XYZ file of C-alpha atoms in Angstrom:
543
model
C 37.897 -1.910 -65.068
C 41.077 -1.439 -62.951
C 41.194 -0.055 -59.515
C 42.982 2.234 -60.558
C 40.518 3.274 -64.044
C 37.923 3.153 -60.885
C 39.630 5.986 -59.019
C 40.331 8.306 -62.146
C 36.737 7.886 -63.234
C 35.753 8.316 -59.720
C 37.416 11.764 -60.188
C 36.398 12.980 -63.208
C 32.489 11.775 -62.769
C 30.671 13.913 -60.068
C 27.584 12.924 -58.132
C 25.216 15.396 -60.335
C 26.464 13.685 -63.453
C 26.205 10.386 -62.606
C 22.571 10.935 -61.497
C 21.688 12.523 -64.482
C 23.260 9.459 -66.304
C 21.318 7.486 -64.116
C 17.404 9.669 -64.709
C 18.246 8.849 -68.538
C 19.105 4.984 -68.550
C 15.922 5.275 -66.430
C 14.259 7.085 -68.669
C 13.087 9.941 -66.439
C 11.860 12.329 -68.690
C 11.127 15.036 -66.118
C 11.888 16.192 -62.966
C 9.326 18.049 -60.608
C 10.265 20.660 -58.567
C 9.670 23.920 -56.442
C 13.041 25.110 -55.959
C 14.825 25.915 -52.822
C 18.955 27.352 -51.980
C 19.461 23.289 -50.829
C 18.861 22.141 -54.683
C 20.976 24.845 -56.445
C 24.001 23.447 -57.326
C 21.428 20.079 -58.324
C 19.664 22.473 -60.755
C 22.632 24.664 -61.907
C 23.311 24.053 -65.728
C 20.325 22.331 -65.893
C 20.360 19.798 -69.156
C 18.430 20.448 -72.127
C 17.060 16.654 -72.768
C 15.391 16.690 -69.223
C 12.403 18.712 -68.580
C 12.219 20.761 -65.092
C 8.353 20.750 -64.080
C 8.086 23.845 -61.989
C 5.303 24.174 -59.634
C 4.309 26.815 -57.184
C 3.999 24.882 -54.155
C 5.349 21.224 -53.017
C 2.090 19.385 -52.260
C 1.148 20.500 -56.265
C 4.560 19.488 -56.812
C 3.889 16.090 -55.709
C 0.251 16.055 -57.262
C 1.564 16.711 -60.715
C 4.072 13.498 -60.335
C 1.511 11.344 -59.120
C -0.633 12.190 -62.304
C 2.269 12.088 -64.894
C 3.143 8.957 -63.363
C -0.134 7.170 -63.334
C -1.085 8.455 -66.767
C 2.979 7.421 -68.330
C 3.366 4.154 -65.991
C 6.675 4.842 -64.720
C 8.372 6.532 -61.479
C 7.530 10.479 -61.147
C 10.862 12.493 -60.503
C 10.459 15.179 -57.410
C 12.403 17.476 -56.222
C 11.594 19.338 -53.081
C 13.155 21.686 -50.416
C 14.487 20.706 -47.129
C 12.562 20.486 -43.880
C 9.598 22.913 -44.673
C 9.330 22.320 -48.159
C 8.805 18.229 -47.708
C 6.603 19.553 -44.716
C 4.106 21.201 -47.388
C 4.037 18.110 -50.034
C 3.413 15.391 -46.936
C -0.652 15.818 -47.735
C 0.173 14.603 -50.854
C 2.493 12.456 -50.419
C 0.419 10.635 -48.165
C -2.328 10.865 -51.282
C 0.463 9.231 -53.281
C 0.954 6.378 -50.792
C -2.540 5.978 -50.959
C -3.081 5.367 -54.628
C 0.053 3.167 -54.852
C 1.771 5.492 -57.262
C 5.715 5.432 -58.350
C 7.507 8.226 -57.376
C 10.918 9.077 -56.459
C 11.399 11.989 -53.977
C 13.862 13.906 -53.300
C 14.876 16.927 -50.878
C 18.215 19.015 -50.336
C 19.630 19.077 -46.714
C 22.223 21.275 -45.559
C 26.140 20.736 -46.070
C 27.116 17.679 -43.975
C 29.837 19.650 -42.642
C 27.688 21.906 -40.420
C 24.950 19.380 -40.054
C 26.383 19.050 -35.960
C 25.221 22.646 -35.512
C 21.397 22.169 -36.972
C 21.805 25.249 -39.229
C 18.764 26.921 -40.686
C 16.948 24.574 -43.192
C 18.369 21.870 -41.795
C 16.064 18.727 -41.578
C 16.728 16.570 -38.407
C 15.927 13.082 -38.895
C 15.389 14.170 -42.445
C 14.494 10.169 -43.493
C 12.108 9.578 -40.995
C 10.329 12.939 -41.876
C 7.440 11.168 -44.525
C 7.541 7.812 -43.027
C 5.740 5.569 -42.852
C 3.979 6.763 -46.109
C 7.279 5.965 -48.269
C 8.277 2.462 -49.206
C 12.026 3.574 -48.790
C 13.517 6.610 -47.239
C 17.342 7.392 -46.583
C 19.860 10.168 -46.439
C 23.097 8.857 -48.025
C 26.068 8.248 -45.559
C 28.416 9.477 -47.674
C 28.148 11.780 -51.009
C 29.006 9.134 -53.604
C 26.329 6.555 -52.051
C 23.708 9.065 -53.607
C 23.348 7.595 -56.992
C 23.018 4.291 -55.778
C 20.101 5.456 -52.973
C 18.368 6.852 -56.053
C 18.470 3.895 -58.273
C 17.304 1.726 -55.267
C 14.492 4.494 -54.599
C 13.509 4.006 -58.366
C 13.445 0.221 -57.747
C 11.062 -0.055 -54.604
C 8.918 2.369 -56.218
C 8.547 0.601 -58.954
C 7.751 -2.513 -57.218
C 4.209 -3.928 -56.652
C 2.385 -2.617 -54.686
C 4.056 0.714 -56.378
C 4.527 4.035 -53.917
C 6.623 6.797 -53.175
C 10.410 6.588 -51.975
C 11.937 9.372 -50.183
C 15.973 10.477 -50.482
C 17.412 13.427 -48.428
C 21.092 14.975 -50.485
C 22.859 17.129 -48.413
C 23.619 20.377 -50.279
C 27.387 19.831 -51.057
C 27.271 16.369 -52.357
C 26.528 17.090 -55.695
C 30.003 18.088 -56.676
C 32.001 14.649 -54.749
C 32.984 12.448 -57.033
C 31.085 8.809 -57.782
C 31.007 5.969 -60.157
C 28.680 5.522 -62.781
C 25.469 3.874 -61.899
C 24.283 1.587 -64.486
C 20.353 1.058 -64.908
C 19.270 -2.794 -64.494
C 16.420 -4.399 -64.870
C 14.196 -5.680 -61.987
C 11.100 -8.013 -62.750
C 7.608 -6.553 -61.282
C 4.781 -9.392 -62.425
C 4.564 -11.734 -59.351
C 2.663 -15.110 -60.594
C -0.295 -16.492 -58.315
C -0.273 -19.909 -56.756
C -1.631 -22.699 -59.009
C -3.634 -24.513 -56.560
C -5.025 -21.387 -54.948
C -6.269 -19.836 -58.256
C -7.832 -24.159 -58.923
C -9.788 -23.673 -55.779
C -10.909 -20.193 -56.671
C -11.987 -21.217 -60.050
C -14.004 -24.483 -58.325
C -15.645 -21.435 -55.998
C -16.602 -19.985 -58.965
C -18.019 -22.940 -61.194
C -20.056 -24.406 -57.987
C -21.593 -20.577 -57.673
C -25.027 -19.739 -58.091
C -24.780 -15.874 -58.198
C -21.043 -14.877 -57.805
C -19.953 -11.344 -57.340
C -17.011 -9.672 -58.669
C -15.716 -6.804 -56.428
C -13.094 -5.027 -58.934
C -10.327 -2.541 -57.578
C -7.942 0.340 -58.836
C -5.330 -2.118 -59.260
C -6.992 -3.581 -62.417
C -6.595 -0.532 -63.975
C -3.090 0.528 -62.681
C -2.080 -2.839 -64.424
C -3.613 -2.249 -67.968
C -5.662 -5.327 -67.172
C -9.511 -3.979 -67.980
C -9.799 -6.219 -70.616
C -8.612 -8.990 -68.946
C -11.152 -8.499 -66.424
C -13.839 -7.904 -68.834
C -13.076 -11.003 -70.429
C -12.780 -12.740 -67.006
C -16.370 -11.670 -66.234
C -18.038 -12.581 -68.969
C -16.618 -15.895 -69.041
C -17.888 -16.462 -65.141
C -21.035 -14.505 -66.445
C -20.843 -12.590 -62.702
C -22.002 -9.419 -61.349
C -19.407 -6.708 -61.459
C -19.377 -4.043 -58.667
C -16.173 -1.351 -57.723
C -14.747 -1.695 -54.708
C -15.648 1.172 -51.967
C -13.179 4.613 -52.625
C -11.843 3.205 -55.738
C -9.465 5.627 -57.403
C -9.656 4.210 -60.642
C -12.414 2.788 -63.061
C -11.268 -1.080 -63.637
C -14.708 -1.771 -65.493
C -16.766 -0.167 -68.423
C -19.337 1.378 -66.259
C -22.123 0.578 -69.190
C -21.224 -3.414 -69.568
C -24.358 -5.254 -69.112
C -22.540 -6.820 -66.432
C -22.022 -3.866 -64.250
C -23.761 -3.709 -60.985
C -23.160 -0.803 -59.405
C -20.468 1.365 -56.773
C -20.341 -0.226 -53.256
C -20.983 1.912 -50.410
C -17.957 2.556 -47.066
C -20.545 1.667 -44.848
C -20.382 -1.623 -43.491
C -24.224 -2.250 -43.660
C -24.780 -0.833 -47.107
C -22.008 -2.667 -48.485
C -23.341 -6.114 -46.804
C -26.647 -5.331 -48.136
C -25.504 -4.938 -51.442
C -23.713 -8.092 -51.529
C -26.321 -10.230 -49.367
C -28.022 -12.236 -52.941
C -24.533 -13.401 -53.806
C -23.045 -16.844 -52.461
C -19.328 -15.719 -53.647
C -17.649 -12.517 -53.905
C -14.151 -12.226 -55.602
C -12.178 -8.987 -54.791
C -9.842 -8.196 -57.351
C -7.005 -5.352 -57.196
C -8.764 -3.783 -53.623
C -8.899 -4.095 -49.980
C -11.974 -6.183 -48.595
C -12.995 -3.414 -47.540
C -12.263 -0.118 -47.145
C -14.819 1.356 -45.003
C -15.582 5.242 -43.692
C -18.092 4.733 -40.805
C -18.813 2.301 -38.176
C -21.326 -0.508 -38.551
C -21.994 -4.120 -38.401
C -20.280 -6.191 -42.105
C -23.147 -8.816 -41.821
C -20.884 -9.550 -45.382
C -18.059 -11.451 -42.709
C -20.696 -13.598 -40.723
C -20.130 -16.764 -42.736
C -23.014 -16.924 -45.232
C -20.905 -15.432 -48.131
C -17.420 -17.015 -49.509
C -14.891 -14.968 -49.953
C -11.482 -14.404 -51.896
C -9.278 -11.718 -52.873
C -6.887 -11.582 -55.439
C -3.849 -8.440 -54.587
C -0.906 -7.269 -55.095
C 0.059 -6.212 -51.584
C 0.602 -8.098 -49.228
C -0.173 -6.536 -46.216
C -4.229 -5.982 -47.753
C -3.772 -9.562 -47.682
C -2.984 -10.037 -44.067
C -5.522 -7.394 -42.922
C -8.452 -9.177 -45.176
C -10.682 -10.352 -42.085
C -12.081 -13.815 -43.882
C -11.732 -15.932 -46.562
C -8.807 -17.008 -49.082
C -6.315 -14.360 -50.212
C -3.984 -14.750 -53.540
C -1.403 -12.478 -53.718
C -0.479 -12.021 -57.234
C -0.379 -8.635 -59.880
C -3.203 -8.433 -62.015
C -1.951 -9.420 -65.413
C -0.743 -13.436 -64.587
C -3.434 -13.797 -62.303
C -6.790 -12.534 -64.266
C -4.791 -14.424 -67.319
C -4.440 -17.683 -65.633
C -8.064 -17.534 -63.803
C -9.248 -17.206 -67.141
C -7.532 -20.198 -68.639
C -8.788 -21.905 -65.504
C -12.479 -20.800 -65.920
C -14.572 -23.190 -67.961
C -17.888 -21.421 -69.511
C -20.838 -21.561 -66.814
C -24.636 -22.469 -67.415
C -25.706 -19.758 -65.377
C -27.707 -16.784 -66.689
C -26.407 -13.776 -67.220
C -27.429 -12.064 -64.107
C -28.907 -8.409 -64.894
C -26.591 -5.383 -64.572
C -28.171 -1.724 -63.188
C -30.663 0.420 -64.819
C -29.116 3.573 -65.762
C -31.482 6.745 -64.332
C -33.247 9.051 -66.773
C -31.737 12.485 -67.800
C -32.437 14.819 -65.049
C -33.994 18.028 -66.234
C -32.903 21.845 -66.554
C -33.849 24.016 -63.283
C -32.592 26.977 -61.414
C -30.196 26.952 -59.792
C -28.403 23.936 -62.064
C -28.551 21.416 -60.208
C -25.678 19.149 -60.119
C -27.569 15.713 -61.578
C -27.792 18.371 -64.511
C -24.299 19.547 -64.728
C -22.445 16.063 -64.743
C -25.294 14.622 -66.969
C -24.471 17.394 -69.344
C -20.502 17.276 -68.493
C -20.736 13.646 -69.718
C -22.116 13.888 -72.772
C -19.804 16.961 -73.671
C -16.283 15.155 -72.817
C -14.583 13.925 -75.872
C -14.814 10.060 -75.941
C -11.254 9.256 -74.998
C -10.617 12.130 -72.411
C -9.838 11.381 -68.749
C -11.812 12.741 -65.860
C -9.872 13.615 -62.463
C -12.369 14.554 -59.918
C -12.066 15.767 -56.363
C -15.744 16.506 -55.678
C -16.287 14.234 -52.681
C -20.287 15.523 -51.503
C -21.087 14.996 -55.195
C -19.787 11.659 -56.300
C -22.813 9.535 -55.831
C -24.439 11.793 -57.906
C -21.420 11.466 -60.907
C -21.436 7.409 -60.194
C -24.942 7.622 -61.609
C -24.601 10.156 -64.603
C -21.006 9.966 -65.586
C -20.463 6.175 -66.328
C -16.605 5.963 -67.340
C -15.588 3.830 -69.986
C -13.024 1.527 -68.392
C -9.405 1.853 -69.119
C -7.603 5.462 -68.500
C -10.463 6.971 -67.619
C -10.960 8.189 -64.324
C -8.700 9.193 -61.299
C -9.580 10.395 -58.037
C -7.225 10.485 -54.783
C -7.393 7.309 -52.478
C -6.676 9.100 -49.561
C -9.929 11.664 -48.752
C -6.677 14.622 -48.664
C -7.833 17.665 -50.652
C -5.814 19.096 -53.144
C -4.013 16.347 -55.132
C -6.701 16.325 -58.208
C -6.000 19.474 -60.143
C -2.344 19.332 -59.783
C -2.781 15.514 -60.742
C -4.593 16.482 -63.919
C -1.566 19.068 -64.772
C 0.617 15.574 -64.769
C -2.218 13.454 -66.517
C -1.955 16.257 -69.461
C 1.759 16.533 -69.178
C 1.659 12.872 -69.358
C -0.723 12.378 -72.144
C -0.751 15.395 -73.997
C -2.740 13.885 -76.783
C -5.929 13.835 -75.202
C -7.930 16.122 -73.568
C -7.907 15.997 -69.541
C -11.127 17.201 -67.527
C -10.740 17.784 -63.691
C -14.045 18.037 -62.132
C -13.414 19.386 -58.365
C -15.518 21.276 -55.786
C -15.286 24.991 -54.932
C -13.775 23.756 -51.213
C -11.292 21.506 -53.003
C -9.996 24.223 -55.432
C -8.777 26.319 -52.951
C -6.064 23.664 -51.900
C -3.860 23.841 -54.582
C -5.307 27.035 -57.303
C -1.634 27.765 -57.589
C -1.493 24.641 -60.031
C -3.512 26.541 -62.771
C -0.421 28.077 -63.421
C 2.140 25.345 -64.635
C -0.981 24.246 -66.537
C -1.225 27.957 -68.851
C 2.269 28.168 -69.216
C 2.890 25.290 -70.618
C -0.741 25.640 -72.754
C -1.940 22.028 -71.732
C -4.934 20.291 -73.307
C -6.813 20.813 -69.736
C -10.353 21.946 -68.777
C -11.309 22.249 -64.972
C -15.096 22.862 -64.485
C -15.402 23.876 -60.396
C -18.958 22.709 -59.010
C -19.922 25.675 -56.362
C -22.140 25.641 -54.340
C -20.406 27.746 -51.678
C -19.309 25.267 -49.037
C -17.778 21.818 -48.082
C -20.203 19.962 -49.562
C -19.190 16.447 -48.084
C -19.281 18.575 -44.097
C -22.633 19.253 -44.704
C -23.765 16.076 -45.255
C -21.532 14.504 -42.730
C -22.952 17.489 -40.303
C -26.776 16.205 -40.978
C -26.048 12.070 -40.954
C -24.384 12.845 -37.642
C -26.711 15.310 -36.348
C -24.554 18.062 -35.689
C -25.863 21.419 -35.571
C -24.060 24.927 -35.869
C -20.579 23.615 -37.320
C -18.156 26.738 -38.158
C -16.198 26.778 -40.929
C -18.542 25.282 -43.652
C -19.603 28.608 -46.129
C -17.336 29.587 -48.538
C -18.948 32.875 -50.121
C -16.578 35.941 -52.005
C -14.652 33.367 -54.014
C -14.114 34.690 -57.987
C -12.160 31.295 -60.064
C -12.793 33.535 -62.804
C -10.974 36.073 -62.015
C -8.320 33.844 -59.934
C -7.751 31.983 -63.219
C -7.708 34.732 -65.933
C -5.100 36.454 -63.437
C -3.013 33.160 -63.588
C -3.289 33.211 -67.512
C -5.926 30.562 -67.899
C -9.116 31.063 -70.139
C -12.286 31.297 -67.756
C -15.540 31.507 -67.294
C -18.705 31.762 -64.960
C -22.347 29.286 -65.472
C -25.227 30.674 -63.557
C -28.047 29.481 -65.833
C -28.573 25.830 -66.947
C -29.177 27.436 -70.745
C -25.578 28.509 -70.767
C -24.047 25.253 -69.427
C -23.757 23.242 -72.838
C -22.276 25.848 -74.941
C -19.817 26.934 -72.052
C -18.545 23.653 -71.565
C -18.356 22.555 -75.490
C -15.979 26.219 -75.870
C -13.968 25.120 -72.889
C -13.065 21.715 -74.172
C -12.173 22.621 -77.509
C -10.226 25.523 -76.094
C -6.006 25.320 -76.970
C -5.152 25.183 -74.111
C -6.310 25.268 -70.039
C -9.976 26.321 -69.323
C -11.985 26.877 -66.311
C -15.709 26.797 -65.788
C -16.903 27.951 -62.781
C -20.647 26.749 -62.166
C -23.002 28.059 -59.287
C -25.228 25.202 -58.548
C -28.470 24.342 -56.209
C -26.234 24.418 -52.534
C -28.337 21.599 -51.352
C -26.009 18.290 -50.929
C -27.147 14.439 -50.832
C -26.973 12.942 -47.577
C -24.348 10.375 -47.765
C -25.028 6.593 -47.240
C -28.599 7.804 -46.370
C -29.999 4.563 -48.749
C -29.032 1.345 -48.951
C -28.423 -0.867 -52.150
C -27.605 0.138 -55.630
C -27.081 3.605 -56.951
């Protein structure tokens, strides 16, 4: 093309066209948004082959892009308001950071011509507003740069370890001229080091009773087989990593040990029988209260095999291998020969709890379980309860459980909207507390008008569940704030459009739940269950 051609195309191609060009070579199929006066002329004539994602607020804004983008594999599309409006979605944009999900942000700002004069909605500093929980954040220096800050957003998020980018577009740029922006192709798999991954597989074939730590980022990397296969080969004990936010093993393998506790202690004690433990796809470790890691004294090898970089770094001991899942679990299991070693014994699933009043919760996700269709996905946000779903809701592996990586409430029922949006195929089952709900209700709405294959059963037991406990392991007494009586999701949700309904008895559980998830479109259970909350990391070992 001629300098000239350049100019005249220059002309006669805005900003707003060339990034819609640009969303379609990517193939961004959607764009999520709560609307603002900064992203009008961005959403004026909006195109028919791109789907606008409304939401109500802009942290369920951003939760609804981090599902659709973990459940599709590819970049979530946001658009936000200036200042305030990124102010409300930093909770979950920090979530998003957190679980290493793609997503491109964006926000309006106010005309560049009376930026001097900080008019109303104006966002000072507007790129270092949601650092440092974006990969990449920029405001354009000049209108026609935009397309190209978005296509390099879309890269970096893409990139291993994936996360959200941030781009700030004054008001008036949209209508400047620009140059197409043509879509390229940028490599993610990064291959592990040979020798690293031969002296990980000697660690392994001179092992007695190795111990395979597994992470989200098996799963975010469709590599569950591999690591299935990589296990059984090595014939090791399988636990998750603490906090994962994804299930990277069949929870029923005869292989599978068990869900490692945050606490240093527990977490040492559950690993103190095995000589070697491989962490694969997580931190080593993430932990949530203070304590001695007898696992770092010495006594135990370790390695780690990750994607980011910086987890490497901040691993305290042992041998790290930074590689993405796929080339590494594939070459380790070229590597591995077959062991002599016996199988070691995976955990002992516990017996069906029994009926009672009030249900108690053992009850509820024992029945849940066995009600979910077999290739639904369950989103929870239930934090007090999840030792309790660990032992009666063992996921299948692949796809099918999410949780937020962060401890924020109010990314999972939004996140479920974009898991059905994303995979509208199957049915989608957010299990979240009564506490939790509240965050982000608003979200029910996007869900029943766009009639998505969705059931949300609330657990309520009238409280913050997860303060509770905290309030008796740290013996604090009289802590405001921790009741939560007078709230109706029934009536919240039919009011919102959604199909609802209240559990008080456990006889009314099972044929609640099986109407709700064969329901068209969204449902919501509301259950009242026994108040009375675990005490968490009260035991030590398996559970």
């Amino acid at each position: 093309m001629s300098r000239r051609q350049a100019k005249e195309t220059t002309k006669s191609l805005t900003v707003r066209q060339a990034t819609f060009d640009l969303l379609r070579a990517l193939r961004i199929q959607k764009v999520f948004g709560n609307p603002g006066s900064t992203e009008l002329p961005f959403l004026a004539d909006w195109p028919d082959d791109i789907d606008y994602v409304l939401g109500l607020q802009e942290a369920s804004v951003v939760g609804m892009a981090d599902g659709y983008a973990q459940a599709t594999r590819h970049a979530g599309f946001v658009n936000l308001h200036s200042a305030a409006g990124v102010g409300n979605a930093l909770g979950n944009i920090f979530t998003a950071h957190r679980n290493q999900t793609p997503l491109v942000i964006t926000a309006g700002q106010q005309a560049r011509a009376i930026l001097p004069l900080q008019p109303f909605l104006y966002a000072e500093r507007a790129s270092e507003f949601p650092r440092p929980y974006v990969k990449f954040s920029v405001e354009p220096a000049r209108a026609e740069d935009v397309p190209a800050a978005i296509a390099r957003a879309y890269h970096v998020a893409m990139q291993p370890p994936c996360g959200p980018t941030f781009v700030s577009i004054p008001v008036d740029d949209w209508s400047h001229g620009a140059q197409p922006m043509a879509a390229r192709h940028v490599s993610r798999e990064i291959g592990p080091d040979a020798e690293a991954m031969k002296a990980l597989v000697a660690a392994l074939s001179a092992s007695e009773h190795p111990a395979l730590v597994v992470g989200p980022a098996v799963d975010r990397a469709e590599a569950v087989d591999l690591m299935v296969q990589v296990a059984e080969r090595a014939k090791a004990s399988v636990w998750v990593s603490p906090f994962s936010a994804r299930c990277s093993f069949p929870e029923r393998h005869p292989l599978f040990a068990g869900f490692l506790h945050a606490s240093p202690s527990q977490l040492s004690d559950a690993l103190k029988d095995h000589d070697l433990v491989v962490v694969i796809g997580a931190p080593v470790f993430t932990f949530h209260v203070d304590g001695h890691a007898a696992i770092f004294d010495g006594a135990t090898r370790l390695f780690q095999i990750t994607d980011d970089a910086d987890a490497a770094t901040m691993t305290p001991t042992g041998n790290s291998i930074v590689a993405t899942m796929k080339p590494a679990l594939a070459m380790l299991l070229d590597l591995l020969p077959p062991t002599k070693r016996a199988a070691p014994a995976g955990r002992v699933l516990a017996p069906p709890p029994k009926a009672a009043e009030p249900i108690p919760v053992d009850f509820l996700l024992h029945t849940l379980a066995g009600a979910m269709p077999e290739e639904a996905a369950l989103v929870e946000e239930a934090p007090s309860h999840r030792p309790v779903m660990h032992k009666f809701m063992p996921m299948r592996g692949a796809d099918s459980f999410y949780t937020m990586a962060s401890g924020g409430l109010g990314w999972s029922l939004p996140a479920a909207i974009g898991l059905a949006l994303g995979r509208p195929e199957r049915r989608t089952v957010c299990l979240i507390g009564d506490g939790s709900a509240m965050y982000s209700i608003q979200a029910l709405w996007t869900a029943a008008q766009r009639k998505l294959p969705l059931t949300v059963v609330v657990i309520n037991n009238l409280g913050y569940g997860a303060m509770r406990s905290f309030s008796q392991v740290m013996q604090v007494r009289n802590v405001p704030g921790l009741e939560l009586p007078g709230i109706d999701f029934v009536k919240m949700a039919e009011g919102m459009g959604c199909d609802a309904v209240r559990v008080t008895r456990s006889s009314e559980l099972a044929p609640a739940l099986a109407r709700g998830l064969s329901h068209g479109g969204i449902s919501l259970i509301e259950v009242t269950v026994d108040s009375a909350v675990p005490l968490l990391y009260a035991q030590a070992g398996r559970r």
